[in-house]
PDB file of C-alpha atoms in Angstrom:
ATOM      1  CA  UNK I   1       0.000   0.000   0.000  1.00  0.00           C
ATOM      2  CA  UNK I   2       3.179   2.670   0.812  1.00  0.00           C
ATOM      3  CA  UNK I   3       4.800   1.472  -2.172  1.00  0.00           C
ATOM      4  CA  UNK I   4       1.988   1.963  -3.793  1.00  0.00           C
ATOM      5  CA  UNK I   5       1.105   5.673  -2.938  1.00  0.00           C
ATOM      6  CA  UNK I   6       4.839   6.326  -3.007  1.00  0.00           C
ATOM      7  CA  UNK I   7       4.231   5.561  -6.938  1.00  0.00           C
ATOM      8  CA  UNK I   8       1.614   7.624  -7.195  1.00  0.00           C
ATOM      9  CA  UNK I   9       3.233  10.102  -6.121  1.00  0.00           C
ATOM     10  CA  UNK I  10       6.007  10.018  -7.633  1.00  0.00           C
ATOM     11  CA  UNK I  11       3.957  10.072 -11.456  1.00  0.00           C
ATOM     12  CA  UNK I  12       2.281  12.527 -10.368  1.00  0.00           C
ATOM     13  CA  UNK I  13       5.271  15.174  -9.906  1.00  0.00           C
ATOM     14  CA  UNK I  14       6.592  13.614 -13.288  1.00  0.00           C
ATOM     15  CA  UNK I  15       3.822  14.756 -14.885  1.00  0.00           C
ATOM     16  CA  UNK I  16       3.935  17.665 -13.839  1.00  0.00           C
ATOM     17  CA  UNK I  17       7.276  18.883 -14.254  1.00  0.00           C
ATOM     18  CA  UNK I  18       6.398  17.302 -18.190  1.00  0.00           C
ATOM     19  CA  UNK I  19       4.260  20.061 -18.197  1.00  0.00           C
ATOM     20  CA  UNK I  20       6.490  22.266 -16.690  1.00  0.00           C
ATOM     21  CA  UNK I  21       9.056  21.565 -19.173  1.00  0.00           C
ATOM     22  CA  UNK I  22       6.793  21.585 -21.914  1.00  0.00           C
ATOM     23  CA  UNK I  23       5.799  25.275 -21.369  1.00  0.00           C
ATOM     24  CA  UNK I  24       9.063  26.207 -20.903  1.00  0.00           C
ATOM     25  CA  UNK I  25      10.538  24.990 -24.019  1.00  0.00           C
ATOM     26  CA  UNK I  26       7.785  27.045 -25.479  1.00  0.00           C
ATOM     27  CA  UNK I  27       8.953  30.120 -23.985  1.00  0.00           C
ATOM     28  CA  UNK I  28      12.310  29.106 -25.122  1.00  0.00           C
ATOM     29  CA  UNK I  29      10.832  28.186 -28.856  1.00  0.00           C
ATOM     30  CA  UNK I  30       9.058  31.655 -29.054  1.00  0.00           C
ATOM     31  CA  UNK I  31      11.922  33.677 -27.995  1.00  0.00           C
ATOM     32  CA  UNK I  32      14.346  31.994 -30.343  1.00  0.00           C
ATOM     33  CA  UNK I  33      11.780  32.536 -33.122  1.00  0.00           C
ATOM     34  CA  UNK I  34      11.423  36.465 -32.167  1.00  0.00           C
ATOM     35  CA  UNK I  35      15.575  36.707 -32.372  1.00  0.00           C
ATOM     36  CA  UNK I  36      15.408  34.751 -35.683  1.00  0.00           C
ATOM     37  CA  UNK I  37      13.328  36.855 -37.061  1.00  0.00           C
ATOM     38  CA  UNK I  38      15.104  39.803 -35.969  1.00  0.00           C
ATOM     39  CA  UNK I  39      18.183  38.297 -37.153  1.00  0.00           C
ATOM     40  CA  UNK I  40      16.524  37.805 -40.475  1.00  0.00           C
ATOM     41  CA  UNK I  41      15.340  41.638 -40.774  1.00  0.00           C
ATOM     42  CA  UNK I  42      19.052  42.570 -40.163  1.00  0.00           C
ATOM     43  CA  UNK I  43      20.368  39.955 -42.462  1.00  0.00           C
ATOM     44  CA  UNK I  44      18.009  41.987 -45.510  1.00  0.00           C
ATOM     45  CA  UNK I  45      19.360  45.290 -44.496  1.00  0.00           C
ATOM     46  CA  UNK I  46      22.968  44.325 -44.855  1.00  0.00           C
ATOM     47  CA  UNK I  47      22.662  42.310 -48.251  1.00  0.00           C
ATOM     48  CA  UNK I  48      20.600  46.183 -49.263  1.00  0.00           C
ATOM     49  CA  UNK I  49      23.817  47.380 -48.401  1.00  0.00           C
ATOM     50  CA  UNK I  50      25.806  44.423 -50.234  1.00  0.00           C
ATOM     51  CA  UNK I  51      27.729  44.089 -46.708  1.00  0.00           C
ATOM     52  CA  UNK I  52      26.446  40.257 -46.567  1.00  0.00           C
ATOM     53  CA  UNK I  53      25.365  37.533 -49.129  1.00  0.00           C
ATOM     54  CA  UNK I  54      22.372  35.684 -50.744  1.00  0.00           C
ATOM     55  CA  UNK I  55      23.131  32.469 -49.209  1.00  0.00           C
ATOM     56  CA  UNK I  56      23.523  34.595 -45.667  1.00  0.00           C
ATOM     57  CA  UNK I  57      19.891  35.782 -46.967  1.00  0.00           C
ATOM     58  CA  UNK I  58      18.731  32.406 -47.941  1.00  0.00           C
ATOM     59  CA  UNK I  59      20.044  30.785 -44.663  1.00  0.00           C
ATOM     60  CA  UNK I  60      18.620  33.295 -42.104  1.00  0.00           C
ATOM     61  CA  UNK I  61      15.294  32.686 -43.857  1.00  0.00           C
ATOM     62  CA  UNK I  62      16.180  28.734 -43.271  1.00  0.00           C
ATOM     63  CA  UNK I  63      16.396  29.300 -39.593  1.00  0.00           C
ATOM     64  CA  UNK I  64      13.119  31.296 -39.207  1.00  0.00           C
ATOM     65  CA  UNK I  65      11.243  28.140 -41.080  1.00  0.00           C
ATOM     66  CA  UNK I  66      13.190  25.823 -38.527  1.00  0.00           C
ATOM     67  CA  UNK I  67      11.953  28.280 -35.602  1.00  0.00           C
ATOM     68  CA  UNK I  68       8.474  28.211 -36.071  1.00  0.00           C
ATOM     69  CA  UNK I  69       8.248  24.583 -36.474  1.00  0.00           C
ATOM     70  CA  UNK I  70       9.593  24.085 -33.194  1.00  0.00           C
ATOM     71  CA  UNK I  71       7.161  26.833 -32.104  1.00  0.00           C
ATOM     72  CA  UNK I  72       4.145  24.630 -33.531  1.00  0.00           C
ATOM     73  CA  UNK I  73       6.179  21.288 -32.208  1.00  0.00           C
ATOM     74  CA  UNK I  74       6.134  22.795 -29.062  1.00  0.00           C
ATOM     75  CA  UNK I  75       2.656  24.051 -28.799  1.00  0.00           C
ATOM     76  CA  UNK I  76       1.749  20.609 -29.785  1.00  0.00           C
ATOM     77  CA  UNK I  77       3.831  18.905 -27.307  1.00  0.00           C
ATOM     78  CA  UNK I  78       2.707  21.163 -24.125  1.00  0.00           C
ATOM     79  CA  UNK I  79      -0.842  20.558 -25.223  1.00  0.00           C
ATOM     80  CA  UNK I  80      -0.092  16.628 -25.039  1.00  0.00           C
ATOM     81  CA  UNK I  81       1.410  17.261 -21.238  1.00  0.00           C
ATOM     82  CA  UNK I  82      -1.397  18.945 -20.179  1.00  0.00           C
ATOM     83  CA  UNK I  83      -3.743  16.554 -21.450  1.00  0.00           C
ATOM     84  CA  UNK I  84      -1.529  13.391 -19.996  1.00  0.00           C
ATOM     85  CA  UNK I  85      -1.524  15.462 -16.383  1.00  0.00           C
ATOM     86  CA  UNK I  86      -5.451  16.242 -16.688  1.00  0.00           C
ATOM     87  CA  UNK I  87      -6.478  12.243 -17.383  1.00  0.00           C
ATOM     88  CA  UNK I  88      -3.574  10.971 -14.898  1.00  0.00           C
ATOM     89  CA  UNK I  89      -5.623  13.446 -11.911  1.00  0.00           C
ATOM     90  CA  UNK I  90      -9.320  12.139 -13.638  1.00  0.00           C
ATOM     91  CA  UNK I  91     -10.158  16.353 -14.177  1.00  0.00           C
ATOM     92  CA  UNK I  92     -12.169  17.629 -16.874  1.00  0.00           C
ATOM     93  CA  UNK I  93     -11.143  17.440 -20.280  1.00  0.00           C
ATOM     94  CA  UNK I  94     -11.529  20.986 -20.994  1.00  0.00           C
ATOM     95  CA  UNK I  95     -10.186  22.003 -17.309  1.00  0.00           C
ATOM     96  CA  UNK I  96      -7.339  24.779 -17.444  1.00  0.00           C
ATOM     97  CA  UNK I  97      -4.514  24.287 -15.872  1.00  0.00           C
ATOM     98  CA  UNK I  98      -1.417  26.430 -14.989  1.00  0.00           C
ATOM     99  CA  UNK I  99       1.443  25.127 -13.710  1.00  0.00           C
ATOM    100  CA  UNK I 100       4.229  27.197 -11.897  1.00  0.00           C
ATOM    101  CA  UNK I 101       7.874  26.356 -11.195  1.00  0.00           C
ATOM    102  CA  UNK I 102       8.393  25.574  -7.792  1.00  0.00           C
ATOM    103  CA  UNK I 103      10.697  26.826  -5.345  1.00  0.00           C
ATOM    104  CA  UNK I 104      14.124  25.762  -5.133  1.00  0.00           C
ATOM    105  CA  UNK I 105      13.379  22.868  -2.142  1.00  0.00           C
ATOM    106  CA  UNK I 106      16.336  22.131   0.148  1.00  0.00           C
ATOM    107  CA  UNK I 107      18.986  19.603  -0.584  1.00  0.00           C
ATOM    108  CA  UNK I 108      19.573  16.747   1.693  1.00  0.00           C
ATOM    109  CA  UNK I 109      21.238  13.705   1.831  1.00  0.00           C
ATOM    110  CA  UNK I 110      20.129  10.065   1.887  1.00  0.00           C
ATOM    111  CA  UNK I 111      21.988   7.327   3.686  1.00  0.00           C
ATOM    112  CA  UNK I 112      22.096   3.800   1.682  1.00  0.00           C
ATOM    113  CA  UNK I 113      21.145   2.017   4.892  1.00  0.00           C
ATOM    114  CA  UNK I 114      18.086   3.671   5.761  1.00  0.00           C
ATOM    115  CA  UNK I 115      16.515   3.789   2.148  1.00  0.00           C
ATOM    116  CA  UNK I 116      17.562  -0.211   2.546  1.00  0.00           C
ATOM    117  CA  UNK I 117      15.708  -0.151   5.557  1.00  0.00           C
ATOM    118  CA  UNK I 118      12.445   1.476   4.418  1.00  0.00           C
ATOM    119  CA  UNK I 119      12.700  -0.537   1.076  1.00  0.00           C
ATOM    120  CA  UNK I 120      12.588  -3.716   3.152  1.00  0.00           C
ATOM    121  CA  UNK I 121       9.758  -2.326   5.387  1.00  0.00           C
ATOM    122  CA  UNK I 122       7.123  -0.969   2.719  1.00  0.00           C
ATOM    123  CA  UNK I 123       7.919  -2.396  -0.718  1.00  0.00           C
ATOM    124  CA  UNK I 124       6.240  -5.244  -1.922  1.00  0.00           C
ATOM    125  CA  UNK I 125       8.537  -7.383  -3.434  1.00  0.00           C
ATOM    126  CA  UNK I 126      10.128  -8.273  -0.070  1.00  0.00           C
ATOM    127  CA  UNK I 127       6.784  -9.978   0.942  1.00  0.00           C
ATOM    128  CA  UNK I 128       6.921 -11.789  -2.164  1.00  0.00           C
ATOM    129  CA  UNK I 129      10.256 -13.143  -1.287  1.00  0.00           C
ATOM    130  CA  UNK I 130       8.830 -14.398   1.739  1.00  0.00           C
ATOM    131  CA  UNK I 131       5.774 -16.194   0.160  1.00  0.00           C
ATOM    132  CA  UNK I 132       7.464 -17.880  -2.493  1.00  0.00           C
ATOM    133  CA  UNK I 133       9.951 -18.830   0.075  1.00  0.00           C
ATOM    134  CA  UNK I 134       7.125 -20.397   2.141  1.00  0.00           C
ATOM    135  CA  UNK I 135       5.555 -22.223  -0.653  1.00  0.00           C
ATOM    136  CA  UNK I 136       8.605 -24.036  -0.891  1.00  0.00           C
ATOM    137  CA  UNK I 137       9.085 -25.307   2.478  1.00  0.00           C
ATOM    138  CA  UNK I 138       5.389 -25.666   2.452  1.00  0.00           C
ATOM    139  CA  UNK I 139       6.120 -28.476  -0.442  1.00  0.00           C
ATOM    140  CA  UNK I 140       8.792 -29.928   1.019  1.00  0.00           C
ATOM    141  CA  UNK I 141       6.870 -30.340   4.260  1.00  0.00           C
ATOM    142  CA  UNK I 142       4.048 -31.865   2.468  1.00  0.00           C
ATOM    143  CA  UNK I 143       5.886 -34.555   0.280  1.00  0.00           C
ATOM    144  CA  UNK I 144       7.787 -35.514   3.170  1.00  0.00           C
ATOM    145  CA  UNK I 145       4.411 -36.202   4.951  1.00  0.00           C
ATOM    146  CA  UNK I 146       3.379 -38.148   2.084  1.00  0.00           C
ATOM    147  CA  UNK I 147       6.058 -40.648   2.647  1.00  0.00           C
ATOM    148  CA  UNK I 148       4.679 -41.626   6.136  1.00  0.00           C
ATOM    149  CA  UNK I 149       2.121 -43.878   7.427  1.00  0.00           C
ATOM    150  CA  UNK I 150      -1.373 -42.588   7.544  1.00  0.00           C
ATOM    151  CA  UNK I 151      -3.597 -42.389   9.888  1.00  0.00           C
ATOM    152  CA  UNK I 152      -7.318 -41.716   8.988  1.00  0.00           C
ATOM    153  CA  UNK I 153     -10.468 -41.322  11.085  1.00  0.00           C
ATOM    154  CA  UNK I 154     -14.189 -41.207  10.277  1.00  0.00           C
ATOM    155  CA  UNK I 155     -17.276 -41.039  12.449  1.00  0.00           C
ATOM    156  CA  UNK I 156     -20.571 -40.810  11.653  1.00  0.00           C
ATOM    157  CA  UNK I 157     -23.383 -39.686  14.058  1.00  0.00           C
ATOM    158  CA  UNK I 158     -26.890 -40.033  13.427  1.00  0.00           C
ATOM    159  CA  UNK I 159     -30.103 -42.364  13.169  1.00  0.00           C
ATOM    160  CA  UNK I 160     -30.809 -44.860  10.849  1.00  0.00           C
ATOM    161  CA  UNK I 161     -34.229 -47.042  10.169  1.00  0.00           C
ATOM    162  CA  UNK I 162     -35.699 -49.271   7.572  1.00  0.00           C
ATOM    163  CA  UNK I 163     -39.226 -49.127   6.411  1.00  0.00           C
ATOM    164  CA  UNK I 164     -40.839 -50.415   3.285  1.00  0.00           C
ATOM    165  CA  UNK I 165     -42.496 -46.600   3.139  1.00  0.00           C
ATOM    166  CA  UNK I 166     -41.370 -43.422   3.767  1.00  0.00           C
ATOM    167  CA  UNK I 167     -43.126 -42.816   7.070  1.00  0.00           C
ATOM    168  CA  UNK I 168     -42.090 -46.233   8.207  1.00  0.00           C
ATOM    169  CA  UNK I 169     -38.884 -45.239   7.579  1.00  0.00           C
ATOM    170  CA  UNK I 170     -38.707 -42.105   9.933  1.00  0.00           C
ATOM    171  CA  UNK I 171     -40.067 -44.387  12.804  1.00  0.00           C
ATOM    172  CA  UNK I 172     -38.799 -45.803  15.936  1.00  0.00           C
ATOM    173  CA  UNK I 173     -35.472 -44.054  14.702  1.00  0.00           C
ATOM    174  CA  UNK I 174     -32.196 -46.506  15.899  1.00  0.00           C
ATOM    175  CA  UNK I 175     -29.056 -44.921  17.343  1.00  0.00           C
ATOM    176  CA  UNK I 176     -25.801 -44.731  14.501  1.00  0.00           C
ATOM    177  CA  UNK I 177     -22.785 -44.329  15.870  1.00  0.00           C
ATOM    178  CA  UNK I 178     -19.336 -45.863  14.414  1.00  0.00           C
ATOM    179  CA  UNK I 179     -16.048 -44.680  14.433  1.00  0.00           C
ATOM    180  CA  UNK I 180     -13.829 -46.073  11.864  1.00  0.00           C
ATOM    181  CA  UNK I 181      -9.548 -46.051  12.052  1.00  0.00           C
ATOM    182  CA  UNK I 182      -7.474 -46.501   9.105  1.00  0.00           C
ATOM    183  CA  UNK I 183      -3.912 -46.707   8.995  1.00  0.00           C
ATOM    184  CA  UNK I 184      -2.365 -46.733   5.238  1.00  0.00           C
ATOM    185  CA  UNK I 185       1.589 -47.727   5.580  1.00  0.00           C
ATOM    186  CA  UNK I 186       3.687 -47.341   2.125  1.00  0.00           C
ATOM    187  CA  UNK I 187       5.645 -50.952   2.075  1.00  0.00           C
ATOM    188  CA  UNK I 188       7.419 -49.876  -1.257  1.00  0.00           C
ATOM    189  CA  UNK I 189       7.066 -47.166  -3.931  1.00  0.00           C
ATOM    190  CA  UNK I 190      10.113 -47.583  -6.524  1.00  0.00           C
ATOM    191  CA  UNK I 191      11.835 -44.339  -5.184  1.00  0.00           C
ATOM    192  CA  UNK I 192       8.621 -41.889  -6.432  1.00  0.00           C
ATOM    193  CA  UNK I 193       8.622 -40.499  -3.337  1.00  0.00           C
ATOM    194  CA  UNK I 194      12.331 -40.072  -2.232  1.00  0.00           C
ATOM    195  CA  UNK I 195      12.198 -38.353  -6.145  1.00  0.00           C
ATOM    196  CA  UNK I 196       9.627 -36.383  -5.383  1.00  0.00           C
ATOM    197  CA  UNK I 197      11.142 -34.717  -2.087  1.00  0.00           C
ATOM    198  CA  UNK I 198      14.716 -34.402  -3.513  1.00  0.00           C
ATOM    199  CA  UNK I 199      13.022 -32.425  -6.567  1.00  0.00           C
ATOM    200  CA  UNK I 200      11.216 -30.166  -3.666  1.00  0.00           C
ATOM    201  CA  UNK I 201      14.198 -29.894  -2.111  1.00  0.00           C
ATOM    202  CA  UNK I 202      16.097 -28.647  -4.870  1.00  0.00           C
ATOM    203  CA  UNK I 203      13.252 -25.931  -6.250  1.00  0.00           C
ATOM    204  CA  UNK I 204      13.351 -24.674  -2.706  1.00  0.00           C
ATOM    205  CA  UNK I 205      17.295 -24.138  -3.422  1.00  0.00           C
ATOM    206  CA  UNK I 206      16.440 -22.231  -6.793  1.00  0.00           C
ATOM    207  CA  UNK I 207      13.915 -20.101  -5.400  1.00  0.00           C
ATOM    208  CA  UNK I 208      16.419 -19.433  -2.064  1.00  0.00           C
ATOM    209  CA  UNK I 209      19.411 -18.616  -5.207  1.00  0.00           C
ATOM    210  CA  UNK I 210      16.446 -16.722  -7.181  1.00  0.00           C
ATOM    211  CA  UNK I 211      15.610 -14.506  -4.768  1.00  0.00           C
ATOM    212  CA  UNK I 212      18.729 -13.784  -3.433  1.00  0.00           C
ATOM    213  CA  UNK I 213      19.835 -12.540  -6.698  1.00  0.00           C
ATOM    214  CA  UNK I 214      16.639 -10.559  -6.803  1.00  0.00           C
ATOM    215  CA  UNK I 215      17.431  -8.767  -3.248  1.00  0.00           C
ATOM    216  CA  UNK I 216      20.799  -8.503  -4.737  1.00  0.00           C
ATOM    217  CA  UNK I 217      19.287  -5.951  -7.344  1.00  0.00           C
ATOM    218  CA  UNK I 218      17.199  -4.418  -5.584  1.00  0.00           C
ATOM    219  CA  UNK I 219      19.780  -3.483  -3.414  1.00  0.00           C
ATOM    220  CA  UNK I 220      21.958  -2.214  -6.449  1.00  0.00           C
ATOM    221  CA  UNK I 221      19.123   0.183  -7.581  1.00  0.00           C
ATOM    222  CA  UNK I 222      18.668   1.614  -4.503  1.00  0.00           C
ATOM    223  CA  UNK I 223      21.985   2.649  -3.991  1.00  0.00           C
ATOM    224  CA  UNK I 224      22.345   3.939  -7.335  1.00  0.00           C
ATOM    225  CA  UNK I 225      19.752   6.010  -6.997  1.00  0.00           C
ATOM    226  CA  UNK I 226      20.869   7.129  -3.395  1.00  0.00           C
ATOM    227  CA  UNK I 227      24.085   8.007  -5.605  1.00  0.00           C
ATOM    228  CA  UNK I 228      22.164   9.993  -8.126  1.00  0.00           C
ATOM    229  CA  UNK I 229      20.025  12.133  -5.404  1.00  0.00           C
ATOM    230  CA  UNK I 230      23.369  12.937  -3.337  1.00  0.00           C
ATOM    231  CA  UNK I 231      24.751  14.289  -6.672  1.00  0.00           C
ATOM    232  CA  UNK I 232      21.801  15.803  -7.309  1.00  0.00           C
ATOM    233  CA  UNK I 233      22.678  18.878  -5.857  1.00  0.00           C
ATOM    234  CA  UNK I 234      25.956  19.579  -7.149  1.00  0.00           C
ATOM    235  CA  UNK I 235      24.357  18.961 -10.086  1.00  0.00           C
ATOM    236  CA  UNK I 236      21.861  22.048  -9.839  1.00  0.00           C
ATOM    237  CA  UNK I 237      24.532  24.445  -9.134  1.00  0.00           C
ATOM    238  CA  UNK I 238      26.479  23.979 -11.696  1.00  0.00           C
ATOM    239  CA  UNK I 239      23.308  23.851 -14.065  1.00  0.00           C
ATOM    240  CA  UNK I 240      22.566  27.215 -12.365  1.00  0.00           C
ATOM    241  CA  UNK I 241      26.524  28.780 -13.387  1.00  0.00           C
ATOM    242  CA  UNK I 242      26.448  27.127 -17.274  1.00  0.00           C
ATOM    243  CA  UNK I 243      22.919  29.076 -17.532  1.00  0.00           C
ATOM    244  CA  UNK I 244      23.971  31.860 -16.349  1.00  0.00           C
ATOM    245  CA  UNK I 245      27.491  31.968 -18.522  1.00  0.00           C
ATOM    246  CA  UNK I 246      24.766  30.852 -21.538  1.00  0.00           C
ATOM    247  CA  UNK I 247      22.903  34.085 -21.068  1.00  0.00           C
ATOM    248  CA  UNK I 248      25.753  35.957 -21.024  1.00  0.00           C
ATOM    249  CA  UNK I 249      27.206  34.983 -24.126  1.00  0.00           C
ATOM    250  CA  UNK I 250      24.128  35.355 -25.741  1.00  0.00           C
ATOM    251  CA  UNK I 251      23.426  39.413 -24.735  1.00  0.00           C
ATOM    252  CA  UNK I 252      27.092  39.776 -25.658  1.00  0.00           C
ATOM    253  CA  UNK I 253      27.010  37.831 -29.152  1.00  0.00           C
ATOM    254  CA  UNK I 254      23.104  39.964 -29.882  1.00  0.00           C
ATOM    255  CA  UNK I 255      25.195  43.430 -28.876  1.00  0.00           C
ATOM    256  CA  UNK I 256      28.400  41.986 -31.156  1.00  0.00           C
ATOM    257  CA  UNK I 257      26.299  41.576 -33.920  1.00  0.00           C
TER     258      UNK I 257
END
């Protein structure tokens, strides 16, 4: 059930930030096609002027093409976030949404051994492991009692009369009572069942080796991605410094040219 909400809520802020992302490769799109297009007006005025040419002419114009496809690819592509956000929370088709980038949330780090912990205690896979585990010793257990005597014990309790009709029959009603004790001892059985519980014996070994490997991954994932969310924020920051370089090589190569 945690692992289950955990899930939830963890496509839930994917979607989201698809959305997110969506709209701001928009913004990105539109702005790049306003520059293009600027770029495009100054590229006219200098071949006027014989300072640039045709092919600089014919290439600018190339570029503005290029920008408003991605302007219609990424209209096209926020509008299939949206609607992949609105059907994953069951709203309205025709309910607006907007979507704001969140706050920079504070960093912290994650120990391998408590995420191990909690993945033990709440995901489901562990209780698998278990079960399947269980099911095997349960079949050993039970072919090994199949290779014993039996014992077997029926009583009946009631009343019991004879009568040539049916009233007759339901009169002066006699006491039944009998207990009956069988005992059923195998005396030989060709090896089927000393087969039979070496075969249990050795799925119960495969399943053991099975699931051992599988712990063994799931104990690899989760400290990879304890890895990736301790990197995580040295990540950010330097995301944050190549932006800000990016921006300003861009104002410096728009004032250069």
């Amino acid at each position: 059930y945690v692992e289950r909400l955990e899930n939830i809520a963890s496509s839930t802020v994917e979607k989201y930030f698809d959305v997110v992302d969506a709209e701001v490769q928009l913004k990105l799109n539109q702005q790049n096609l306003k520059n293009v297009d600027t770029l495009v007006k100054t590229t006219l005025a200098r071949f006027e002027i014989g300072t640039v040419q045709l092919n600089d002419v014919l290439q600018a114009k190339v570029s503005l093409l290029n920008a408003k496809k991605a302007v219609v690819n990424g209209q096209m592509q926020l509008e299939i976030a949206k609607q992949g956000f609105i059907r994953f929370l069951n709203l309205g088709k025709s309910t607006l949404i907007e979507l704001s980038i969140p706050a920079a949330s504070k960093n912290f780090e994650v120990n391998f051994a408590t995420a191990l912990a909690q993945a033990q205690r709440n995901r489901k896979s562990i209780v698998e492991f278990e079960r399947r585990k269980l099911e095997a010793e349960q079949t050993i257990a039970r072919t090994k009692a199949e290779t014993g005597p039996e014992i077997n014990i029926r009583t009946n309790i009631g009343y019991s009369q004879r009568g040539n009709t049916f009233n007759q029959a339901y009169n002066n009603l006699l006491n039944n009572q009998t207990v009956v004790i069988g005992i059923s001892v195998p005396l030989i059985d060709w090896g089927v069942n000393k087969s039979n519980l070496k075969r249990a014996e050795a799925s119960l070994e495969l399943e053991k080796n099975t699931i051992s490997q599988q712990m063994l991954a799931i104990e690899q994932e989760i400290l990879l991605q304890t890895m990736k969310w301790n990197l995580l924020k040295e990540q950010t920051e330097i995301g944050k410094e190549t932006s800000e370089l990016a921006n300003r090589r861009y104002d410096i190569a728009k004032q250069k040219y």
